[in-house]
Short mmCIF file of C-alpha atoms in Angstrom, two decimals:
data_model
loop_
_atom_site.label_atom_id
_atom_site.label_comp_id
_atom_site.label_asym_id
_atom_site.label_seq_id
_atom_site.Cartn_x
_atom_site.Cartn_y
_atom_site.Cartn_z
CA UNK S 925 -11.08 30.49 -9.76
CA UNK S 926 -11.55 31.83 -6.23
CA UNK S 927 -9.95 35.43 -5.03
CA UNK S 928 -6.92 34.52 -2.84
CA UNK S 929 -7.43 36.10 0.28
CA UNK S 930 -4.37 37.90 2.30
CA UNK S 931 -3.52 36.36 5.73
CA UNK S 932 -3.99 40.34 7.18
CA UNK S 933 -7.86 39.84 7.04
CA UNK S 934 -7.13 36.80 9.69
CA UNK S 935 -5.31 40.38 11.68
CA UNK S 936 -6.24 43.70 11.98
CA UNK S 937 -4.93 45.36 9.30
CA UNK S 938 -1.72 46.94 9.55
CA UNK S 939 -1.49 50.66 9.51
CA UNK S 940 0.01 52.25 5.81
CA UNK S 941 2.73 54.63 6.19
CA UNK S 942 1.86 56.30 2.73
CA UNK S 943 -1.66 56.56 4.01
CA UNK S 944 -0.06 58.73 6.69
CA UNK S 945 2.74 60.30 5.26
CA UNK S 946 1.30 63.69 3.27
CA UNK S 947 4.86 65.31 3.39
CA UNK S 948 8.75 63.86 2.88
CA UNK S 949 9.66 65.96 5.16
CA UNK S 950 7.81 64.75 8.08
CA UNK S 951 9.24 60.85 7.68
CA UNK S 952 11.71 60.85 10.50
CA UNK S 953 8.33 61.82 13.25
CA UNK S 954 6.02 59.68 11.45
CA UNK S 955 7.79 56.51 11.86
CA UNK S 956 8.72 57.36 15.37
CA UNK S 957 5.02 57.94 16.48
CA UNK S 958 4.42 54.71 14.33
CA UNK S 959 6.82 53.00 16.23
CA UNK S 960 5.16 53.66 19.56
CA UNK S 961 1.60 52.54 18.44
CA UNK S 962 0.68 49.35 19.69
CA UNK S 963 -0.92 46.91 16.49
CA UNK S 964 -2.45 44.02 17.61
CA UNK S 965 -4.67 41.38 15.88
CA UNK S 966 -7.90 39.75 17.65
CA UNK S 967 -7.35 36.66 18.92
CA UNK S 968 -10.58 35.88 19.06
CA UNK S 969 -10.87 36.23 15.11
CA UNK S 970 -8.19 34.22 14.39
CA UNK S 971 -9.20 31.54 16.51
CA UNK S 972 -12.75 31.03 14.57
CA UNK S 973 -11.56 31.87 10.88
CA UNK S 974 -8.61 29.09 10.83
CA UNK S 975 -11.11 26.84 12.69
CA UNK S 976 -14.15 27.40 10.45
CA UNK S 977 -11.83 26.65 7.50
CA UNK S 978 -11.05 23.55 9.26
CA UNK S 979 -14.54 23.08 10.60
CA UNK S 980 -13.66 22.43 14.42
CA UNK S 981 -11.68 20.04 13.81
CA UNK S 982 -10.82 18.23 16.84
CA UNK S 983 -7.03 17.78 15.83
CA UNK S 984 -6.38 21.34 15.45
CA UNK S 985 -4.51 23.26 17.63
CA UNK S 986 -3.49 26.53 18.79
CA UNK S 987 -0.44 27.64 20.79
CA UNK S 988 -0.32 31.39 21.98
CA UNK S 989 2.65 33.40 23.70
CA UNK S 990 5.06 36.15 23.85
CA UNK S 991 8.23 37.31 22.20
CA UNK S 992 9.27 41.32 23.06
CA UNK S 993 5.93 42.00 24.48
CA UNK S 994 4.44 40.84 20.88
CA UNK S 995 1.77 38.25 20.58
CA UNK S 996 2.43 35.17 18.66
CA UNK S 997 0.50 32.55 17.40
CA UNK S 998 1.07 29.00 16.30
CA UNK S 999 -1.28 26.85 14.23
CA UNK S 1000 -1.31 23.22 13.43
CA UNK S 1001 -2.52 19.86 12.51
CA UNK S 1002 -2.02 17.58 16.12
CA UNK S 1003 -2.32 14.39 14.17
CA UNK S 1004 0.11 15.90 10.80
CA UNK S 1005 3.21 17.33 12.49
CA UNK S 1006 5.90 15.59 14.89
CA UNK S 1007 5.74 16.53 18.35
CA UNK S 1008 9.53 16.46 19.29
CA UNK S 1009 10.34 18.75 16.54
CA UNK S 1010 7.39 21.22 17.57
CA UNK S 1011 8.59 21.65 20.97
CA UNK S 1012 11.69 22.35 20.37
CA UNK S 1013 10.24 24.85 17.59
CA UNK S 1014 7.80 26.81 19.89
CA UNK S 1015 10.17 27.32 22.96
CA UNK S 1016 13.05 28.60 20.52
CA UNK S 1017 10.23 31.10 19.42
CA UNK S 1018 8.73 31.84 23.16
CA UNK S 1019 12.19 31.89 24.91
CA UNK S 1020 13.06 34.81 26.44
CA UNK S 1021 16.81 33.73 27.55
CA UNK S 1022 17.29 32.16 23.88
CA UNK S 1023 21.24 33.56 22.51
CA UNK S 1024 19.64 34.61 19.60
CA UNK S 1025 16.62 36.36 21.07
CA UNK S 1026 16.28 39.06 18.24
CA UNK S 1027 13.70 41.91 17.29
CA UNK S 1028 10.92 40.41 14.84
CA UNK S 1029 9.62 43.87 13.25
CA UNK S 1030 8.76 42.62 9.49
CA UNK S 1031 9.05 39.65 7.20
CA UNK S 1032 12.88 40.22 6.59
CA UNK S 1033 13.90 39.93 10.11
CA UNK S 1034 11.44 37.09 10.65
CA UNK S 1035 13.35 35.51 7.89
CA UNK S 1036 16.59 36.01 8.76
CA UNK S 1037 16.10 34.91 12.17
CA UNK S 1038 14.35 31.56 10.64
CA UNK S 1039 17.66 30.90 8.95
CA UNK S 1040 19.92 31.15 12.12
CA UNK S 1041 17.75 29.46 14.48
CA UNK S 1042 16.39 26.38 12.52
CA UNK S 1043 19.13 26.13 9.81
CA UNK S 1044 18.58 23.53 6.68
CA UNK S 1045 15.47 23.34 8.06
CA UNK S 1046 11.97 23.44 6.01
CA UNK S 1047 10.64 26.85 6.01
CA UNK S 1048 8.83 29.59 3.82
CA UNK S 1049 6.71 32.86 4.20
CA UNK S 1050 3.30 32.50 3.07
CA UNK S 1051 0.90 35.71 2.66
CA UNK S 1052 -2.51 34.19 1.31
CA UNK S 1053 -5.47 32.40 3.50
CA UNK S 1054 -5.22 29.66 0.68
CA UNK S 1055 -1.54 29.10 0.92
CA UNK S 1056 -1.86 28.91 4.75
CA UNK S 1057 -4.34 25.94 4.94
CA UNK S 1058 -2.36 24.24 2.65
CA UNK S 1059 0.72 24.71 4.59
CA UNK S 1060 -1.14 23.30 7.52
CA UNK S 1061 -2.73 20.38 5.46
CA UNK S 1062 0.50 19.08 4.32
CA UNK S 1063 2.18 18.63 7.67
CA UNK S 1064 3.67 22.81 8.42
CA UNK S 1065 2.78 24.45 11.12
CA UNK S 1066 2.05 27.98 10.71
CA UNK S 1067 3.11 30.87 13.35
CA UNK S 1068 1.48 34.44 13.27
CA UNK S 1069 3.61 37.15 14.70
CA UNK S 1070 2.22 40.61 15.92
CA UNK S 1071 2.29 43.48 13.71
CA UNK S 1072 3.67 41.58 10.47
CA UNK S 1073 1.13 40.82 7.68
CA UNK S 1074 3.03 37.52 6.59
CA UNK S 1075 3.14 34.19 8.26
CA UNK S 1076 5.89 31.45 8.78
CA UNK S 1077 5.08 28.02 7.80
CA UNK S 1078 7.91 25.71 9.33
CA UNK S 1079 7.38 21.78 7.46
CA UNK S 1080 7.12 19.31 10.45
CA UNK S 1081 5.64 16.60 9.07
CA UNK S 1082 5.06 13.44 11.38
CA UNK S 1083 8.51 10.93 10.76
CA UNK S 1084 5.70 7.84 11.02
CA UNK S 1085 6.09 5.30 8.20
CA UNK S 1086 6.57 2.01 6.95
CA UNK S 1087 9.90 0.63 6.89
CA UNK S 1088 11.75 -0.29 3.91
CA UNK S 1089 10.94 -3.99 2.99
CA UNK S 1090 11.20 -6.75 0.58
CA UNK S 1091 9.26 -6.21 -2.10
CA UNK S 1092 5.51 -8.49 -1.75
CA UNK S 1093 4.20 -9.28 -5.62
CA UNK S 1094 8.14 -9.06 -7.52
CA UNK S 1095 10.15 -11.16 -5.18
CA UNK S 1096 13.31 -12.61 -7.04
CA UNK S 1097 16.15 -14.88 -5.54
CA UNK S 1098 18.93 -13.44 -6.75
CA UNK S 1099 18.92 -9.09 -6.68
CA UNK S 1100 17.50 -6.46 -4.15
CA UNK S 1101 15.58 -7.22 -1.66
CA UNK S 1102 14.20 -3.27 -0.75
CA UNK S 1103 10.74 -1.99 -2.61
CA UNK S 1104 8.78 0.98 -2.16
CA UNK S 1105 7.05 2.31 0.89
CA UNK S 1106 4.25 4.42 0.93
CA UNK S 1107 6.25 7.79 1.32
CA UNK S 1108 6.62 9.61 -1.61
CA UNK S 1109 10.39 10.96 -0.72
CA UNK S 1110 11.64 7.53 0.80
CA UNK S 1111 10.74 6.43 -2.88
CA UNK S 1112 12.49 8.97 -4.51
CA UNK S 1113 15.81 8.27 -2.72
CA UNK S 1114 15.59 5.14 -3.28
CA UNK S 1115 15.79 5.96 -6.89
CA UNK S 1116 18.51 8.73 -6.45
CA UNK S 1117 21.12 6.32 -4.62
CA UNK S 1118 20.62 3.70 -7.82
CA UNK S 1119 21.42 6.79 -10.59
CA UNK S 1120 23.33 9.33 -8.71
CA UNK S 1121 22.94 11.96 -11.96
CA UNK S 1122 22.67 15.18 -12.05
CA UNK S 1123 20.19 15.06 -14.85
CA UNK S 1124 17.53 12.47 -13.33
CA UNK S 1125 14.81 15.06 -12.71
CA UNK S 1126 11.69 14.89 -10.71
CA UNK S 1127 8.34 17.53 -11.70
CA UNK S 1128 5.78 17.58 -8.58
CA UNK S 1129 2.36 17.47 -9.47
CA UNK S 1130 -0.44 17.94 -7.17
CA UNK S 1131 -3.38 16.12 -8.28
CA UNK S 1132 -7.08 15.98 -6.37
CA UNK S 1133 -9.03 18.67 -5.48
CA UNK S 1134 -9.98 17.24 -1.83
CA UNK S 1135 -6.62 14.63 -1.49
CA UNK S 1136 -3.89 16.97 -2.60
CA UNK S 1137 -2.04 13.96 -3.24
CA UNK S 1138 1.51 15.15 -4.57
CA UNK S 1139 2.81 13.06 -8.28
CA UNK S 1140 6.46 13.15 -9.05
CA UNK S 1141 7.52 12.40 -12.83
CA UNK S 1142 11.06 11.57 -12.83
CA UNK S 1143 12.95 11.11 -15.42
CA UNK S 1144 17.18 11.66 -16.79
CA UNK S 1145 17.23 14.57 -18.82
CA UNK S 1146 19.11 13.74 -22.17
CA UNK S 1147 18.11 10.10 -22.15
CA UNK S 1148 14.31 10.16 -22.08
CA UNK S 1149 12.70 11.38 -25.20
CA UNK S 1150 11.74 14.65 -24.60
CA UNK S 1151 8.02 14.42 -27.04
CA UNK S 1152 7.04 11.56 -24.75
CA UNK S 1153 7.87 13.45 -21.81
CA UNK S 1154 6.03 16.20 -22.92
CA UNK S 1155 2.98 14.02 -23.57
CA UNK S 1156 3.40 12.43 -20.40
CA UNK S 1157 3.02 16.27 -18.67
CA UNK S 1158 -0.04 17.31 -20.39
CA UNK S 1159 -1.78 14.60 -19.60
CA UNK S 1160 -0.48 14.82 -16.52
CA UNK S 1161 -1.41 18.12 -15.99
CA UNK S 1162 -5.13 17.59 -17.53
CA UNK S 1163 -6.43 15.24 -14.63
CA UNK S 1164 -9.01 16.88 -12.58
CA UNK S 1165 -10.84 14.78 -10.53
CA UNK S 1166 -11.72 14.55 -6.42
CA UNK S 1167 -9.48 12.29 -5.06
CA UNK S 1168 -6.34 10.09 -5.56
CA UNK S 1169 -5.44 7.23 -3.69
CA UNK S 1170 -3.07 4.51 -5.45
CA UNK S 1171 -1.64 4.39 -8.70
CA UNK S 1172 -4.38 2.41 -10.38
CA UNK S 1173 -6.30 5.77 -10.40
CA UNK S 1174 -3.67 7.78 -12.52
CA UNK S 1175 -2.70 4.54 -14.68
CA UNK S 1176 -6.58 5.06 -15.91
CA UNK S 1177 -6.59 8.37 -16.14
CA UNK S 1178 -3.53 9.40 -18.24
CA UNK S 1179 -3.47 6.07 -20.42
CA UNK S 1180 -4.70 6.31 -24.18
CA UNK S 1181 -8.30 6.25 -24.53
CA UNK S 1182 -8.63 2.71 -25.33
CA UNK S 1183 -11.03 -0.33 -24.27
CA UNK S 1184 -8.72 -2.58 -23.53
CA UNK S 1185 -7.78 -5.49 -21.01
CA UNK S 1186 -4.02 -4.79 -21.61
CA UNK S 1187 -2.45 -2.48 -18.90
CA UNK S 1188 -0.70 0.05 -21.17
CA UNK S 1189 1.35 1.09 -17.77
CA UNK S 1190 4.18 -0.58 -16.22
CA UNK S 1191 3.52 -0.89 -12.37
CA UNK S 1192 5.94 -2.26 -10.29
CA UNK S 1193 7.42 -1.53 -6.27
CA UNK S 1194 11.07 -2.53 -7.58
CA UNK S 1195 13.32 0.51 -7.40
CA UNK S 1196 15.76 -1.50 -9.23
CA UNK S 1197 12.97 -1.93 -11.91
CA UNK S 1198 12.64 1.68 -12.03
CA UNK S 1199 16.05 2.53 -12.26
CA UNK S 1200 16.87 0.32 -15.29
CA UNK S 1201 14.00 1.52 -17.19
CA UNK S 1202 14.98 5.06 -16.45
CA UNK S 1203 18.18 4.49 -18.00
CA UNK S 1204 16.47 3.01 -20.89
CA UNK S 1205 14.73 6.37 -21.01
CA UNK S 1206 11.50 5.79 -19.92
CA UNK S 1207 9.43 7.90 -17.21
CA UNK S 1208 8.29 7.05 -13.79
CA UNK S 1209 5.56 8.57 -12.13
CA UNK S 1210 5.45 8.01 -7.86
CA UNK S 1211 2.43 9.14 -6.04
CA UNK S 1212 2.57 9.84 -2.42
CA UNK S 1213 0.87 6.75 -0.05
CA UNK S 1214 1.06 3.94 -2.39
CA UNK S 1215 4.22 1.45 -3.12
CA UNK S 1216 3.10 1.30 -6.58
CA UNK S 1217 5.26 2.90 -9.28
CA UNK S 1218 4.32 3.40 -12.97
CA UNK S 1219 6.86 3.22 -15.68
CA UNK S 1220 5.79 4.88 -19.28
CA UNK S 1221 5.44 4.22 -21.83
CA UNK S 1222 4.98 0.43 -21.87
CA UNK S 1223 5.11 -2.53 -24.84
CA UNK S 1224 4.07 -5.62 -24.27
CA UNK S 1225 7.02 -7.40 -24.40
CA UNK S 1226 7.79 -5.54 -20.98
CA UNK S 1227 5.69 -7.36 -19.15
CA UNK S 1228 7.65 -10.45 -19.75
CA UNK S 1229 10.69 -9.37 -18.41
CA UNK S 1230 11.58 -9.96 -14.94
CA UNK S 1231 14.68 -7.49 -13.15
CA UNK S 1232 16.05 -11.42 -11.94
CA UNK S 1233 16.72 -11.72 -16.01
CA UNK S 1234 19.48 -9.53 -15.87
CA UNK S 1235 20.88 -10.83 -13.11
CA UNK S 1236 21.51 -14.48 -14.02
CA UNK S 1237 23.64 -15.41 -17.27
CA UNK S 1238 21.80 -14.51 -20.41
CA UNK S 1239 21.30 -18.17 -21.00
CA UNK S 1240 18.89 -18.54 -18.03
CA UNK S 1241 17.73 -15.77 -19.05
CA UNK S 1242 16.13 -16.39 -22.08
CA UNK S 1243 15.15 -19.39 -21.02
CA UNK S 1244 12.83 -17.96 -18.19
CA UNK S 1245 11.69 -15.28 -20.48
CA UNK S 1246 10.98 -18.34 -22.73
CA UNK S 1247 9.07 -20.14 -20.36
CA UNK S 1248 7.14 -17.08 -19.55
CA UNK S 1249 5.75 -16.53 -23.35
CA UNK S 1250 4.85 -20.15 -23.17
CA UNK S 1251 3.00 -20.03 -20.02
CA UNK S 1252 0.89 -17.17 -21.27
CA UNK S 1253 -0.29 -19.14 -24.05
CA UNK S 1254 -0.40 -22.25 -21.66
CA UNK S 1255 -2.85 -19.98 -19.60
CA UNK S 1256 -4.81 -18.19 -22.57
CA UNK S 1257 -5.56 -21.33 -24.68
CA UNK S 1258 -5.82 -24.42 -23.21
CA UNK S 1259 -9.32 -24.51 -21.39
CA UNK S 1260 -10.55 -23.17 -24.99
CA UNK S 1261 -8.35 -25.83 -26.73
CA UNK S 1262 -9.90 -28.96 -25.04
CA UNK S 1263 -13.70 -27.26 -25.69
CA UNK S 1264 -13.28 -27.14 -29.20
CA UNK S 1265 -11.30 -30.30 -29.24
CA UNK S 1266 -13.80 -32.17 -27.90
CA UNK S 1267 -16.75 -31.19 -28.42
CA UNK S 1268 -15.69 -30.71 -33.07
CA UNK S 1269 -12.84 -31.90 -33.72
CA UNK S 1270 -12.50 -35.05 -32.39
CA UNK S 1271 -10.16 -36.68 -35.04
CA UNK S 1272 -7.37 -34.05 -33.90
CA UNK S 1273 -6.37 -36.36 -31.04
CA UNK S 1274 -4.80 -39.54 -31.42
CA UNK S 1275 -6.97 -42.91 -31.21
CA UNK S 1276 -5.59 -43.54 -27.49
CA UNK S 1277 -5.61 -40.76 -26.04
CA UNK S 1278 -9.08 -39.93 -27.47
CA UNK S 1279 -10.55 -43.26 -26.15
CA UNK S 1280 -8.74 -42.76 -22.74
CA UNK S 1281 -10.43 -38.60 -22.61
CA UNK S 1282 -13.74 -40.23 -23.92
CA UNK S 1283 -13.56 -43.20 -21.06
CA UNK S 1284 -13.10 -40.58 -18.10
CA UNK S 1285 -15.91 -38.09 -19.03
CA UNK S 1286 -18.18 -41.83 -19.62
CA UNK S 1287 -20.95 -40.47 -17.06
CA UNK S 1288 -20.10 -36.98 -17.03
CA UNK S 1289 -24.08 -35.23 -17.14
CA UNK S 1290 -22.39 -31.90 -18.54
CA UNK S 1291 -20.97 -31.23 -21.81
CA UNK S 1292 -17.37 -29.73 -22.15
CA UNK S 1293 -18.13 -26.14 -21.85
CA UNK S 1294 -20.08 -26.39 -18.95
CA UNK S 1295 -17.86 -28.14 -17.01
CA UNK S 1296 -15.12 -25.83 -17.86
CA UNK S 1297 -16.36 -22.89 -17.26
CA UNK S 1298 -17.99 -24.31 -13.93
CA UNK S 1299 -14.16 -25.31 -12.85
CA UNK S 1300 -12.89 -22.04 -13.71
CA UNK S 1301 -15.07 -19.71 -11.91
CA UNK S 1302 -14.59 -22.69 -9.32
CA UNK S 1303 -11.10 -21.62 -9.21
CA UNK S 1304 -11.62 -17.52 -9.38
CA UNK S 1305 -13.54 -17.79 -6.05
CA UNK S 1306 -10.93 -19.74 -4.46
CA UNK S 1307 -8.21 -17.54 -5.52
CA UNK S 1308 -10.20 -14.63 -4.45
CA UNK S 1309 -11.02 -16.15 -1.07
CA UNK S 1310 -7.86 -17.15 -0.68
CA UNK S 1311 -6.38 -13.32 -0.95
CA UNK S 1312 -9.21 -11.71 1.01
CA UNK S 1313 -8.90 -14.16 3.93
CA UNK S 1314 -6.58 -13.76 6.75
CA UNK S 1315 -3.27 -14.29 5.94
CA UNK S 1316 -2.64 -17.15 8.67
CA UNK S 1317 -5.29 -19.29 7.13
CA UNK S 1318 -5.77 -17.87 3.30
CA UNK S 1319 -3.50 -19.63 1.71
CA UNK S 1320 -4.22 -23.24 3.42
CA UNK S 1321 -8.09 -22.25 2.70
CA UNK S 1322 -7.27 -21.81 -0.95
CA UNK S 1323 -4.90 -24.82 -1.43
CA UNK S 1324 -6.71 -27.51 0.72
CA UNK S 1325 -10.22 -25.80 -1.31
CA UNK S 1326 -9.00 -26.64 -4.18
CA UNK S 1327 -8.02 -30.07 -3.39
CA UNK S 1328 -11.09 -31.53 -1.82
CA UNK S 1329 -13.63 -30.24 -4.03
CA UNK S 1330 -11.59 -31.11 -7.33
CA UNK S 1331 -11.46 -34.45 -5.50
CA UNK S 1332 -15.24 -34.76 -4.27
CA UNK S 1333 -16.55 -33.64 -7.12
CA UNK S 1334 -14.06 -36.17 -9.86
CA UNK S 1335 -15.63 -38.70 -7.30
CA UNK S 1336 -19.27 -37.82 -7.33
CA UNK S 1337 -19.10 -37.74 -11.18
CA UNK S 1338 -19.66 -33.93 -12.02
CA UNK S 1339 -16.32 -33.06 -13.79
CA UNK S 1340 -13.38 -35.33 -15.33
CA UNK S 1341 -10.31 -35.70 -14.00
CA UNK S 1342 -8.38 -34.55 -16.89
CA UNK S 1343 -10.35 -31.44 -16.02
CA UNK S 1344 -9.06 -30.91 -12.75
CA UNK S 1345 -5.35 -31.46 -14.81
CA UNK S 1346 -6.43 -28.66 -16.89
CA UNK S 1347 -7.56 -26.09 -14.51
CA UNK S 1348 -4.67 -26.69 -12.37
CA UNK S 1349 -2.35 -26.06 -15.26
CA UNK S 1350 -4.07 -23.24 -16.58
CA UNK S 1351 -3.67 -21.58 -12.74
CA UNK S 1352 -0.45 -22.54 -12.19
CA UNK S 1353 0.62 -21.14 -16.20
CA UNK S 1354 -1.24 -18.01 -15.24
CA UNK S 1355 0.52 -16.76 -11.89
CA UNK S 1356 3.98 -17.32 -14.01
CA UNK S 1357 3.66 -13.73 -15.13
CA UNK S 1358 6.02 -11.15 -13.37
CA UNK S 1359 3.19 -8.46 -13.63
CA UNK S 1360 0.40 -9.17 -11.83
CA UNK S 1361 -1.96 -6.63 -13.80
CA UNK S 1362 -0.86 -8.75 -17.43
CA UNK S 1363 -1.96 -11.60 -16.04
CA UNK S 1364 -5.67 -10.49 -15.38
CA UNK S 1365 -5.80 -9.92 -19.01
CA UNK S 1366 -5.43 -13.53 -19.75
CA UNK S 1367 -7.99 -15.04 -17.25
CA UNK S 1368 -10.26 -12.55 -18.36
CA UNK S 1369 -9.34 -13.26 -22.16
CA UNK S 1370 -10.27 -16.82 -21.19
CA UNK S 1371 -13.50 -16.66 -20.61
CA UNK S 1372 -14.07 -15.44 -24.22
CA UNK S 1373 -12.31 -18.28 -25.65
CA UNK S 1374 -13.60 -20.52 -24.39
CA UNK S 1375 -17.15 -19.40 -25.60
CA UNK S 1376 -16.54 -18.95 -28.98
CA UNK S 1377 -15.04 -22.47 -28.90
CA UNK S 1378 -18.02 -24.27 -27.86
CA UNK S 1379 -19.74 -22.22 -30.36
CA UNK S 1380 -17.71 -22.25 -33.58
CA UNK S 1381 -14.44 -24.78 -32.42
CA UNK S 1382 -11.33 -23.92 -33.18
CA UNK S 1383 -12.14 -22.03 -35.95
CA UNK S 1384 -13.57 -19.52 -33.02
CA UNK S 1385 -10.56 -20.14 -31.13
CA UNK S 1386 -9.21 -18.56 -34.59
CA UNK S 1387 -10.99 -15.95 -34.92
CA UNK S 1388 -10.65 -14.20 -31.07
CA UNK S 1389 -7.01 -14.49 -31.34
CA UNK S 1390 -6.61 -12.53 -34.45
CA UNK S 1391 -8.75 -9.94 -33.02
CA UNK S 1392 -6.95 -9.97 -30.13
CA UNK S 1393 -3.27 -9.30 -32.35
CA UNK S 1394 -5.61 -6.45 -34.60
CA UNK S 1395 -6.33 -4.75 -31.31
CA UNK S 1396 -2.40 -5.15 -29.88
CA UNK S 1397 -1.39 -3.71 -33.17
CA UNK S 1398 -3.79 -0.74 -32.64
CA UNK S 1399 -2.93 0.22 -29.16
CA UNK S 1400 -0.54 3.08 -28.15
CA UNK S 1401 1.09 3.89 -25.35
CA UNK S 1402 1.82 7.36 -25.37
CA UNK S 1403 2.31 7.37 -29.01
CA UNK S 1404 4.52 4.46 -28.69
CA UNK S 1405 3.37 1.45 -30.24
CA UNK S 1406 2.13 -1.25 -28.03
CA UNK S 1407 3.51 -4.07 -30.17
CA UNK S 1408 7.53 -2.65 -30.39
CA UNK S 1409 9.84 -3.85 -30.93
CA UNK S 1410 8.03 -6.59 -32.94
CA UNK S 1411 5.17 -4.64 -34.73
CA UNK S 1412 6.95 -2.81 -36.84
CA UNK S 1413 9.90 -4.97 -36.47
CA UNK S 1414 13.06 -3.26 -35.23
CA UNK S 1415 15.82 -5.92 -35.50
CA UNK S 1416 18.50 -4.01 -33.38
CA UNK S 1417 16.32 -4.30 -30.71
CA UNK S 1418 15.36 -7.61 -30.99
CA UNK S 1419 18.49 -8.80 -28.27
CA UNK S 1420 16.19 -8.09 -25.43
CA UNK S 1421 12.70 -9.65 -26.41
CA UNK S 1422 12.37 -13.35 -27.01
CA UNK S 1423 15.53 -13.61 -25.49
CA UNK S 1424 18.07 -11.64 -23.50
CA UNK S 1425 21.72 -11.46 -25.33
CA UNK S 1426 24.67 -10.83 -22.88
CA UNK S 1427 25.56 -7.31 -21.61
CA UNK S 1428 27.68 -6.47 -23.77
CA UNK S 1429 25.77 -6.61 -26.78
CA UNK S 1430 23.32 -4.73 -25.93
CA UNK S 1431 25.28 -1.19 -26.54
CA UNK S 1432 22.14 1.22 -27.75
CA UNK S 1433 18.83 1.64 -26.07
CA UNK S 1434 15.41 0.86 -27.55
CA UNK S 1435 15.22 2.81 -30.55
CA UNK S 1436 11.36 3.31 -29.99
CA UNK S 1437 12.34 5.42 -27.04
CA UNK S 1438 15.79 7.02 -28.21
CA UNK S 1439 16.25 10.31 -27.71
CA UNK S 1440 18.10 12.80 -30.01
CA UNK S 1441 21.50 12.24 -28.22
CA UNK S 1442 21.63 8.17 -28.91
CA UNK S 1443 23.72 7.42 -26.23
CA UNK S 1444 24.91 4.09 -25.22
CA UNK S 1445 23.50 2.10 -22.58
CA UNK S 1446 26.40 -0.70 -21.75
CA UNK S 1447 29.79 -0.70 -22.89
CA UNK S 1448 31.86 -3.29 -25.10
CA UNK S 1449 33.08 -6.27 -22.99
CA UNK S 1450 35.94 -6.25 -22.16
CA UNK S 1451 38.51 -7.76 -24.29
CA UNK S 1452 40.34 -11.40 -23.69
CA UNK S 1453 43.52 -11.44 -21.36
CA UNK S 1454 46.61 -12.11 -23.36
CA UNK S 1455 47.87 -15.92 -22.79
CA UNK S 1456 50.65 -16.39 -20.01
CA UNK S 1457 53.82 -17.59 -20.81
CA UNK S 1458 56.09 -19.85 -19.27
CA UNK S 1459 53.63 -20.01 -16.29
CA UNK S 1460 55.04 -17.29 -15.10
CA UNK S 1461 52.28 -14.90 -13.18
CA UNK S 1462 54.24 -12.19 -11.99
#
């Protein structure tokens, strides 16, 4: 580790009393002598060293002034600080008529002055060059005062940020409409407004040697399993990279080292979803500069849950959740089943349906596997084009393109009409998944299933499914089995897996997350009111 350089190297080295005072009896005389001496730092040297540290950046600014006949220099990055606060602060320091004007002879007096003048403003005393540079990068102004070998850093980060708006990737009909933004402090406040608990803790990490990105680990002490929390801490501390820009970078670096298509962390931009998972005993990882938070550990069933399941009646919530499981299987298996049945297993189809399919495929020059792959790849291209194109025309191009290309291909005899139906159903079912990163797993596995169906028929589909289940059983998310509470089967946790039971029946948190306290999540439902007698409502 590089040796930390003190700030006094930026200034002229101050005189040390112990070097001059050999006799304690002459202490008072030497103090009077030192008070008369003028110890001034070199402005040119300070300019040169700080400017060289930032490569003479265009937004690095210096403000020079005097106070009580002492030179003062303010250093800051113009692009990172708030101009209004900067003007007010410098005017207070340089003003000679301020009612709070007082001598600044040492660090204690400087700190006391800041407490009186700036009140609750965030400031700190820094005494090394590395600390000074870090404070400037993080949006602070650093003030150098003559004869003081330490500097004052006042946080004045530019307050410009995107306002809180509705979620774009995880929308709901009923429920909160706010979402995270790119400011980590705002995201923390959105969580604390929902969980007003003193045990909600956030631990800060700085990750990325070049980006110095702020990362917060949040959990509720006493609810979260301490062993899992410590595992998350260890993985965050071991990250050694040059840059972090999005939660996906952190997700890839802290996930269990397993080659898998399935996400091992849940990402969301909804504060209510994060709050609910924290109450369950999970942890949240917030990254400055992105509106997506990571929830860990994540298990397979979490990717079929939506916040809206808990805002509707439990009958509707259960029905919608079963629809999501069915849609996942449709998106994963439909094209491969079509290829396997038409290529090897005609006898599985009813005679009338088989004759209809054969009639539609009459004259098609390609085998079923080529027909499916061409249509699936075409749809993936259209979907990607719709995402990347300007928002005004993107949706129109993707829809019109699919209709025009599909209709034209069917009329030209390249593909059959039933193939268009299958690809459309598959695509629509893929969009049902509430978590986009999980839907990509079924998109990729679908191509593998199609290839095995073309080679081995439905036996190939079965082989891939067995391998997939075995792979899911072997996965761990921060030590938690990925298929919990299905495998291992935990009967008391089945109230919120395939169906959602009423709130008053879910009295405890998931067993695979439970801390030693085992506190209840929800209380029992209130008893029914007693029957009224004689129609008296008083």
